[in-house]
PDB file of C-alpha atoms in Angstrom:
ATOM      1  CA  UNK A   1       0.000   0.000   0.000  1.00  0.00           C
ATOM      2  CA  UNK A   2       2.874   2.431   0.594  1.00  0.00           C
ATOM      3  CA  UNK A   3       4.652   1.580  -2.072  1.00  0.00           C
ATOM      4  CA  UNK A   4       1.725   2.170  -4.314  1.00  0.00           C
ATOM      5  CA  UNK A   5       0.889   5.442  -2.616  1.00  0.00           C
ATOM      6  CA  UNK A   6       4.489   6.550  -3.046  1.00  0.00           C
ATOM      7  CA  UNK A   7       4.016   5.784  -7.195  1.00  0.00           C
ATOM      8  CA  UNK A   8       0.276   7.406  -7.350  1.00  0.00           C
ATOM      9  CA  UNK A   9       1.924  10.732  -5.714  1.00  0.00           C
ATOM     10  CA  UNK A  10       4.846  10.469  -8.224  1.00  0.00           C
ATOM     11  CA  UNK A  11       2.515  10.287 -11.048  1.00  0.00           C
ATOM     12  CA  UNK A  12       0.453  13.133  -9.605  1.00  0.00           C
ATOM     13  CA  UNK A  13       3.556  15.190  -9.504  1.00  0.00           C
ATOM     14  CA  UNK A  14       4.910  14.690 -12.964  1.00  0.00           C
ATOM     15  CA  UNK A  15       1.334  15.383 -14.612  1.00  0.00           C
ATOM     16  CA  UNK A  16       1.149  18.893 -12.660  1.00  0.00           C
ATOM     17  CA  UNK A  17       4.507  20.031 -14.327  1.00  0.00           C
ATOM     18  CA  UNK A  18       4.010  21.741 -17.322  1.00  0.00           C
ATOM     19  CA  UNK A  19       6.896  22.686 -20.173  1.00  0.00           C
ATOM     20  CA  UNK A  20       6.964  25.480 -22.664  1.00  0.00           C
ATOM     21  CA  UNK A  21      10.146  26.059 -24.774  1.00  0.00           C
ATOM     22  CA  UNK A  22      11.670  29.103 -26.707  1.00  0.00           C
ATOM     23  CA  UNK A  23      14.794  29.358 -28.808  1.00  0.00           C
ATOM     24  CA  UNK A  24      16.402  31.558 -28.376  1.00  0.00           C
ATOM     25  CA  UNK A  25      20.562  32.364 -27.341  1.00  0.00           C
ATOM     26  CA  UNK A  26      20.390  35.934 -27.521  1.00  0.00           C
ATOM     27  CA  UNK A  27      18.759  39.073 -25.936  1.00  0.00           C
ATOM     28  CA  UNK A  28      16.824  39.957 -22.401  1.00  0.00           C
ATOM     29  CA  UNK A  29      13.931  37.786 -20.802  1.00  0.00           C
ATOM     30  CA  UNK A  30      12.241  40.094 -18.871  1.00  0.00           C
ATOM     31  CA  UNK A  31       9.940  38.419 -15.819  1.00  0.00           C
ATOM     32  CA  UNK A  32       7.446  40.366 -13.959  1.00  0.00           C
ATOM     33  CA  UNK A  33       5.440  39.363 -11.035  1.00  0.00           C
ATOM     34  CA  UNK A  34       6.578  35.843 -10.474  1.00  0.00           C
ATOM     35  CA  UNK A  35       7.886  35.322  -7.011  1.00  0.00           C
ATOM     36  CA  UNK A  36       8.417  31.712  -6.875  1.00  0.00           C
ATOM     37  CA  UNK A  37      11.303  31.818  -9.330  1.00  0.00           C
ATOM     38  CA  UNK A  38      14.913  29.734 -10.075  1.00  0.00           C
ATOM     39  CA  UNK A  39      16.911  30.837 -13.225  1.00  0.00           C
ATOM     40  CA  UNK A  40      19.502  28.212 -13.661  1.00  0.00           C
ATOM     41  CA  UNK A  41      21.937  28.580 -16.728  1.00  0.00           C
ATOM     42  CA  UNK A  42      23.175  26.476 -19.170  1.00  0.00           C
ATOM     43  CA  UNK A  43      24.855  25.585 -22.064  1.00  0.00           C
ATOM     44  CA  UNK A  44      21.976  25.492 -24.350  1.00  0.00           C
ATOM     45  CA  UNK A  45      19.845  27.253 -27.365  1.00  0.00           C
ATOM     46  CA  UNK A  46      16.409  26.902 -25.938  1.00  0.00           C
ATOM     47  CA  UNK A  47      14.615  28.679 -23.002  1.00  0.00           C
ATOM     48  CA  UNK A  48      12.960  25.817 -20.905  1.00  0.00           C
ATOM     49  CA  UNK A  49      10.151  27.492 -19.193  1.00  0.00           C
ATOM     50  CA  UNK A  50       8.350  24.557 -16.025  1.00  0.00           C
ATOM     51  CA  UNK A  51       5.795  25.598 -14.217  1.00  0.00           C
ATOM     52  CA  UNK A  52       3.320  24.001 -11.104  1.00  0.00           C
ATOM     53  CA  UNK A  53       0.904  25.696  -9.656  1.00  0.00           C
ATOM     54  CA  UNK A  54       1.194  26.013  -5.549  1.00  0.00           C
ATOM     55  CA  UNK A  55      -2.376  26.367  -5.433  1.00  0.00           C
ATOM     56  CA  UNK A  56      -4.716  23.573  -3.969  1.00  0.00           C
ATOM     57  CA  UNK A  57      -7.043  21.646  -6.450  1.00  0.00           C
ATOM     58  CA  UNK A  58     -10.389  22.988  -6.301  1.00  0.00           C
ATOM     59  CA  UNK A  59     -13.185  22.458  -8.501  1.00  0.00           C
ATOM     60  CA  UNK A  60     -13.382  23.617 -11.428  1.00  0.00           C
ATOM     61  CA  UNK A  61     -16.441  25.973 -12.296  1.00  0.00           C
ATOM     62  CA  UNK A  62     -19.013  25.271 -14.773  1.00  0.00           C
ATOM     63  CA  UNK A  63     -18.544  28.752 -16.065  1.00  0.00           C
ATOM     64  CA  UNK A  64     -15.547  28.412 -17.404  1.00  0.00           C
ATOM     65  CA  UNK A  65     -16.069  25.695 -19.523  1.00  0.00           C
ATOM     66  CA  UNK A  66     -14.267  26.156 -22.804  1.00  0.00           C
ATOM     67  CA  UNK A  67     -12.787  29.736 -21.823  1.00  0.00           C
ATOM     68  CA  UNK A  68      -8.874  30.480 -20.785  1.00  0.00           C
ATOM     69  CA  UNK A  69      -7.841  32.158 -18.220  1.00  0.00           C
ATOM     70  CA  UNK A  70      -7.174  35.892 -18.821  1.00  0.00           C
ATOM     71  CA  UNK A  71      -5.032  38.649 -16.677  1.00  0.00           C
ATOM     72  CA  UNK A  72      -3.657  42.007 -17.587  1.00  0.00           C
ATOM     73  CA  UNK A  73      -0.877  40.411 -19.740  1.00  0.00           C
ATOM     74  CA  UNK A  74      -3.558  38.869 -21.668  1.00  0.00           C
ATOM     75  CA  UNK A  75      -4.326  34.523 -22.626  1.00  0.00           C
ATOM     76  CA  UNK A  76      -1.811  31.915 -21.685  1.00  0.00           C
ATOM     77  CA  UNK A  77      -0.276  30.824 -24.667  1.00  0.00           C
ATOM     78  CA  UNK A  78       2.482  28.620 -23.514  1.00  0.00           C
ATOM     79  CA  UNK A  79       0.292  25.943 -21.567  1.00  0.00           C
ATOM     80  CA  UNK A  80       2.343  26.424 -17.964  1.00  0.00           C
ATOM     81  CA  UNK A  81       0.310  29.309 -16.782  1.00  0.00           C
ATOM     82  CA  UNK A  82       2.452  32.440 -18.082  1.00  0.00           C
ATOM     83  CA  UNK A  83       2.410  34.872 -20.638  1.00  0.00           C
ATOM     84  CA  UNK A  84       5.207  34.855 -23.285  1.00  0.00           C
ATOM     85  CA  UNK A  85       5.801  37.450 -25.717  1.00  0.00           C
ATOM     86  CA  UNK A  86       8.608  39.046 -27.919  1.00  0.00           C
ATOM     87  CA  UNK A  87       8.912  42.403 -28.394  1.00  0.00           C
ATOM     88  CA  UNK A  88      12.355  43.145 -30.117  1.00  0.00           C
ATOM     89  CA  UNK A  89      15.244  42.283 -28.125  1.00  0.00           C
ATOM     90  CA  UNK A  90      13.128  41.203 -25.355  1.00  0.00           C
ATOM     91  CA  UNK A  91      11.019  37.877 -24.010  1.00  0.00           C
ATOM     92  CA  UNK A  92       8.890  38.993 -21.976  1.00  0.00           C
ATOM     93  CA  UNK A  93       7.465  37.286 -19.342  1.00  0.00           C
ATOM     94  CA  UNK A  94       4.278  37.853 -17.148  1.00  0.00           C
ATOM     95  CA  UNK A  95       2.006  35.403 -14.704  1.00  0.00           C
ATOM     96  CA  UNK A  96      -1.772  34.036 -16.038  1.00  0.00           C
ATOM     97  CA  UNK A  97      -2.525  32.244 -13.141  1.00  0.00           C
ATOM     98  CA  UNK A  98      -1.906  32.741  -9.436  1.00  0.00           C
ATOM     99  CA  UNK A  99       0.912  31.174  -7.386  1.00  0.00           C
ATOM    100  CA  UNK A 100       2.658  30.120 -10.533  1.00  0.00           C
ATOM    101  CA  UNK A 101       6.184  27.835  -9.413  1.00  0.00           C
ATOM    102  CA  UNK A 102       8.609  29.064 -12.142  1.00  0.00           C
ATOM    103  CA  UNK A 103      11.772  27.234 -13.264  1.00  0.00           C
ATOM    104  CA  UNK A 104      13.495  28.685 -15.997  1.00  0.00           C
ATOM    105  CA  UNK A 105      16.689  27.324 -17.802  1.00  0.00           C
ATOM    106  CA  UNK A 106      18.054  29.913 -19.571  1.00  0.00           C
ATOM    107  CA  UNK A 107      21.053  29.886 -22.402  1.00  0.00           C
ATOM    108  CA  UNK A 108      24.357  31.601 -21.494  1.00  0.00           C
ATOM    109  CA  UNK A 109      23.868  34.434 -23.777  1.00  0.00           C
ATOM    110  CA  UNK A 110      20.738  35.556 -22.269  1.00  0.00           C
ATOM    111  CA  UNK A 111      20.625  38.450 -20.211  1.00  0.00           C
ATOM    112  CA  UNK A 112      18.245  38.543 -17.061  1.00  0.00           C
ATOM    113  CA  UNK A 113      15.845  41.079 -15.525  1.00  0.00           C
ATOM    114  CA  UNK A 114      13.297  40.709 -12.691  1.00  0.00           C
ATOM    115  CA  UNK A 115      10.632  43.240 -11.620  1.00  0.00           C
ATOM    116  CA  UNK A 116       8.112  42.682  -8.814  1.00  0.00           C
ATOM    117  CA  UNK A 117       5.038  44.862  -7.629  1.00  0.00           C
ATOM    118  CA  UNK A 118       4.526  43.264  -4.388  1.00  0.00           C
ATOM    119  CA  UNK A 119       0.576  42.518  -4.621  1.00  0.00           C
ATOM    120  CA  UNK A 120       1.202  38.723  -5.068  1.00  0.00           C
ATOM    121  CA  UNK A 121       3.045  37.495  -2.206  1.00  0.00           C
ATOM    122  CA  UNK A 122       4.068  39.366   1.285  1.00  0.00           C
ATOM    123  CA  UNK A 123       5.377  35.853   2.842  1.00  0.00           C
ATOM    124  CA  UNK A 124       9.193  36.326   1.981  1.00  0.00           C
ATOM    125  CA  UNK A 125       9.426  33.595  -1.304  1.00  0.00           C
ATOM    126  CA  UNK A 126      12.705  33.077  -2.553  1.00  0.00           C
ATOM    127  CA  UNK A 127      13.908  33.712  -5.734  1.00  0.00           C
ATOM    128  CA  UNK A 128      17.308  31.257  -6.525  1.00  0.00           C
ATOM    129  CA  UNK A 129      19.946  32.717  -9.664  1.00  0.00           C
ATOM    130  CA  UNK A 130      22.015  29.807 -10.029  1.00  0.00           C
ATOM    131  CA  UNK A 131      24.956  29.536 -13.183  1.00  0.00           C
ATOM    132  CA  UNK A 132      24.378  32.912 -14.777  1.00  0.00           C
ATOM    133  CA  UNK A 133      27.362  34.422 -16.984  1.00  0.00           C
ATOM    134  CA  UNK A 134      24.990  37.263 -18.500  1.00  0.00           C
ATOM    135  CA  UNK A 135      24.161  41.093 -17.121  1.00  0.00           C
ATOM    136  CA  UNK A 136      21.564  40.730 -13.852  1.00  0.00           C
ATOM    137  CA  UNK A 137      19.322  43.222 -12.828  1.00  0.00           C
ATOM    138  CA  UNK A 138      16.344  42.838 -10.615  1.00  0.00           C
ATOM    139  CA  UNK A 139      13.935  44.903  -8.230  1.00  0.00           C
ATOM    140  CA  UNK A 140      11.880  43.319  -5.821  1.00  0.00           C
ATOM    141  CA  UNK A 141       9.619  43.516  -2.742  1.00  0.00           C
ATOM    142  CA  UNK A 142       9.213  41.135  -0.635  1.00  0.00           C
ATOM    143  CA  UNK A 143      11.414  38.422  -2.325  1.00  0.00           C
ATOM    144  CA  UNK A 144      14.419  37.147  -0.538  1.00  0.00           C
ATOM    145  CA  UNK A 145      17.554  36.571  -3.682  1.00  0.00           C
ATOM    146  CA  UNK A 146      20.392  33.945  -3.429  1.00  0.00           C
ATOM    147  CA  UNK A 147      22.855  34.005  -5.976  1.00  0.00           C
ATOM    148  CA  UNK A 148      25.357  30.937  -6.877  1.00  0.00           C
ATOM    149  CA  UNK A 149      27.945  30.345  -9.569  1.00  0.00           C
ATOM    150  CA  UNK A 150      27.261  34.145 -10.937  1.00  0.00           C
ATOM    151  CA  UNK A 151      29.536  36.275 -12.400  1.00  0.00           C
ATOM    152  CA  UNK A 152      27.601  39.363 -13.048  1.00  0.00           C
ATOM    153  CA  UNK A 153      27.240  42.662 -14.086  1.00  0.00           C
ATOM    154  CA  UNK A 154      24.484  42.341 -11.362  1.00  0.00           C
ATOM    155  CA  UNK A 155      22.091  44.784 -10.124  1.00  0.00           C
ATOM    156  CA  UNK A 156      19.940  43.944  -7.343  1.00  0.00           C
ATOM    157  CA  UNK A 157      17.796  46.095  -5.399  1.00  0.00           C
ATOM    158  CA  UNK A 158      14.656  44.733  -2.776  1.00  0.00           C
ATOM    159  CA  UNK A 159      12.914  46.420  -0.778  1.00  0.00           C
ATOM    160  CA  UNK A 160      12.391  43.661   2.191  1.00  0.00           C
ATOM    161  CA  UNK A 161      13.678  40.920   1.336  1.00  0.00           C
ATOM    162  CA  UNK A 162      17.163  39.613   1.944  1.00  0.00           C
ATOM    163  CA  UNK A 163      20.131  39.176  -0.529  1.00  0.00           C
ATOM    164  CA  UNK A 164      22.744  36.179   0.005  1.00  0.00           C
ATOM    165  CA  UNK A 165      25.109  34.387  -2.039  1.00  0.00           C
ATOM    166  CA  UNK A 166      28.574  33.773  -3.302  1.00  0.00           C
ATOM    167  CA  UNK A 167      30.837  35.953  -5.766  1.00  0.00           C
ATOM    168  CA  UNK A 168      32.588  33.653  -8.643  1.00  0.00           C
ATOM    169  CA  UNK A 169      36.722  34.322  -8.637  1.00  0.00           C
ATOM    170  CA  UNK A 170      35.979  35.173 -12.346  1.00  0.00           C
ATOM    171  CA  UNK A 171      32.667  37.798 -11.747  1.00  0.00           C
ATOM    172  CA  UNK A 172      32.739  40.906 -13.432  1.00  0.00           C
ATOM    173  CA  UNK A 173      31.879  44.698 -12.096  1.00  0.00           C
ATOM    174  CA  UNK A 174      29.769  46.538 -11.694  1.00  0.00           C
ATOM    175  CA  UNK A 175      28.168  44.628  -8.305  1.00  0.00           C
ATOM    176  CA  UNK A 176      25.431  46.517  -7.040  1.00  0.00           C
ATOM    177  CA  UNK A 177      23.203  44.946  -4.378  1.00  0.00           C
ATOM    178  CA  UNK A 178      20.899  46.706  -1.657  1.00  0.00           C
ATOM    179  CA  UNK A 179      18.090  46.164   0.904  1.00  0.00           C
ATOM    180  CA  UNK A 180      16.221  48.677   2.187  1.00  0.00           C
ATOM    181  CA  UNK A 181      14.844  46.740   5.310  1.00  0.00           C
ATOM    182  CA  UNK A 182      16.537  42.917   4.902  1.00  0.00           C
ATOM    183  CA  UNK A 183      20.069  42.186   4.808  1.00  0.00           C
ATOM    184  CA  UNK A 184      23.155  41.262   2.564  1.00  0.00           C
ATOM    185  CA  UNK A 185      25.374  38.470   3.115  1.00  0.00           C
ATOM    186  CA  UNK A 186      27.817  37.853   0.489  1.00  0.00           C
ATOM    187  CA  UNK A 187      31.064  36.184  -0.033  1.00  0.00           C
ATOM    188  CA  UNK A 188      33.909  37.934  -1.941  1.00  0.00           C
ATOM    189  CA  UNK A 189      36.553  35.871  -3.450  1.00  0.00           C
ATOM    190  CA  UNK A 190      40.163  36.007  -1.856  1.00  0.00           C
ATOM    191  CA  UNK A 191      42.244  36.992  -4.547  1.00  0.00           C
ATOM    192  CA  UNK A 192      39.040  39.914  -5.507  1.00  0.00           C
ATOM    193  CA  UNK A 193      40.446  43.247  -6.510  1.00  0.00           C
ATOM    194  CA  UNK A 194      37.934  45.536  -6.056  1.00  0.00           C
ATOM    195  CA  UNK A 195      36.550  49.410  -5.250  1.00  0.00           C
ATOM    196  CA  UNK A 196      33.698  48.368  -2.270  1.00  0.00           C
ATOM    197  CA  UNK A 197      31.452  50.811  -1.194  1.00  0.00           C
ATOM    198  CA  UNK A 198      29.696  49.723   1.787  1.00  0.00           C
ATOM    199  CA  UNK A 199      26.797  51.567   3.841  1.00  0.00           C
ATOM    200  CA  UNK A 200      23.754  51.141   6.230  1.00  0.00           C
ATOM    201  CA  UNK A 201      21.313  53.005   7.950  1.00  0.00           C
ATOM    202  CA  UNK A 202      19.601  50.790  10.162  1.00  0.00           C
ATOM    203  CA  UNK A 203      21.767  48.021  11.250  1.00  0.00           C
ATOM    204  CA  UNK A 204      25.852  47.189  11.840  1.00  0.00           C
ATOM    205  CA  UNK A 205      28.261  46.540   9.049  1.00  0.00           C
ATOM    206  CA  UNK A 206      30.458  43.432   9.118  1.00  0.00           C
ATOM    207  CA  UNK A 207      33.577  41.924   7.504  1.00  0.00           C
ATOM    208  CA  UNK A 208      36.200  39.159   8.070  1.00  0.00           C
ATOM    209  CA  UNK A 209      39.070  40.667  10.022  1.00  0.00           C
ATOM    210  CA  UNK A 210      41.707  39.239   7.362  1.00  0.00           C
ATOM    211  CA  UNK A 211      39.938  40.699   4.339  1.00  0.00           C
ATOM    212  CA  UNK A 212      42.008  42.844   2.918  1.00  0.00           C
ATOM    213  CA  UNK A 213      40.622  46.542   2.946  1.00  0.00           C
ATOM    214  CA  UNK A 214      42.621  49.601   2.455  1.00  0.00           C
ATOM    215  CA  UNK A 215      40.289  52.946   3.252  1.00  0.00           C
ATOM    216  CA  UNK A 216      39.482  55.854   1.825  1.00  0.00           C
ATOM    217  CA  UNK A 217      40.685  58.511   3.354  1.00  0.00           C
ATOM    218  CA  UNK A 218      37.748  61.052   2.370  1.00  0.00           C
ATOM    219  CA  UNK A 219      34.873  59.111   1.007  1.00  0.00           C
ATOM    220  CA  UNK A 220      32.076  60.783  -0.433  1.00  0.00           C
TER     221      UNK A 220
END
């Protein structure tokens, strides 16, 4: 009986997972309003676009019957509960239906940018950036950030949420990353050459005692 309960949810799991793919190597995808979000990177040609829905199953209403589910961004017309569109150099990116789970795998070449409104979620989600090698920029809400295996440009800017993650030995400037009313943890490489400007208004600044800082005598 376990066994076959453990297959049944497995089943379950794999029909709820929707996939939508885009090729493209080139240009900006541009997501907005999708807090349950990982961009992973990879060596490919294709956008790979996964969705689930966090949502519990409820029943569906008569009413609705042969329609599609419509938002501000307009139909869903990749089948995972998001909007895609092109509109010159950029994919743009926009939620259909509520609590949308979004995995994206995006090609090297691809540059990233994130904007969220903060009417969707207030709970502190998460959104992961894992094996990037293109520009970042993103400006959230509520969203908590953790970067891995990124080498930037990156721009990052939330508003209560927290930023944490790891700089690459190879990343490139500039680094920009602040939170208003979260924190920042990151790790800077040992060998990193770097101009740091550092500054809070709320809470304590720390570093490692052995990082190497020299000061600036009159900062601005």
């Amino acid at each position: 009986t376990i066994i076959a309960s453990v297959l049944l949810f497995a089943v379950v799991q794999a029909f709820a997972q929707k996939e939508f793919k885009l090729t493209k190597s080139s240009g900006k995808l541009v997501i907005s309003n999708i807090s349950n979000l990982k961009v992973e990177g990879y060596e490919g040609k294709e956008i790979i676009f996964s969705a689930t829905s966090s949502k519990k199953e409820k029943k569906e209403d008569p009413r609705a019957a042969g329609l599609s589910a419509l938002s501000s961004a307009g139909f869903d017309n990749t089948g995972v509960g998001i909007s895609v569109t092109e509109k010159e150099n950029l994919i743009i990116v926009s939620p259909i239906e509520k609590d949308v789970n979004l995995s994206v795998k995006l090609p090297l070449g691809v540059a990233l940018s994130i904007k969220t409104s903060g009417f969707l979620h207030r709970d502190s989600t998460v959104i992961v950036l894992n094996n990037l090698k293109s520009e970042i920029d993103a400006s959230t809400q509520y969203e908590n950030i953790n970067l891995s295996n990124v080498t930037g440009p990156v721009s990052l800017k939330t508003l209560y949420g927290n930023i944490e993650g790891k700089l690459m030995p190879s990343f490139k400037g500039p680094i920009s990353l602040v939170s208003v009313y979260g924190f920042i943890d990151v790790t800077v490489p040992d060998q990193a050459k770097a101009d740091i400007t550092i500054n809070s208004q709320y809470e304590n600044l720390y570093a490692a005692k052995d990082l190497k800082l020299v000061m600036d005598e009159n900062p601005t």
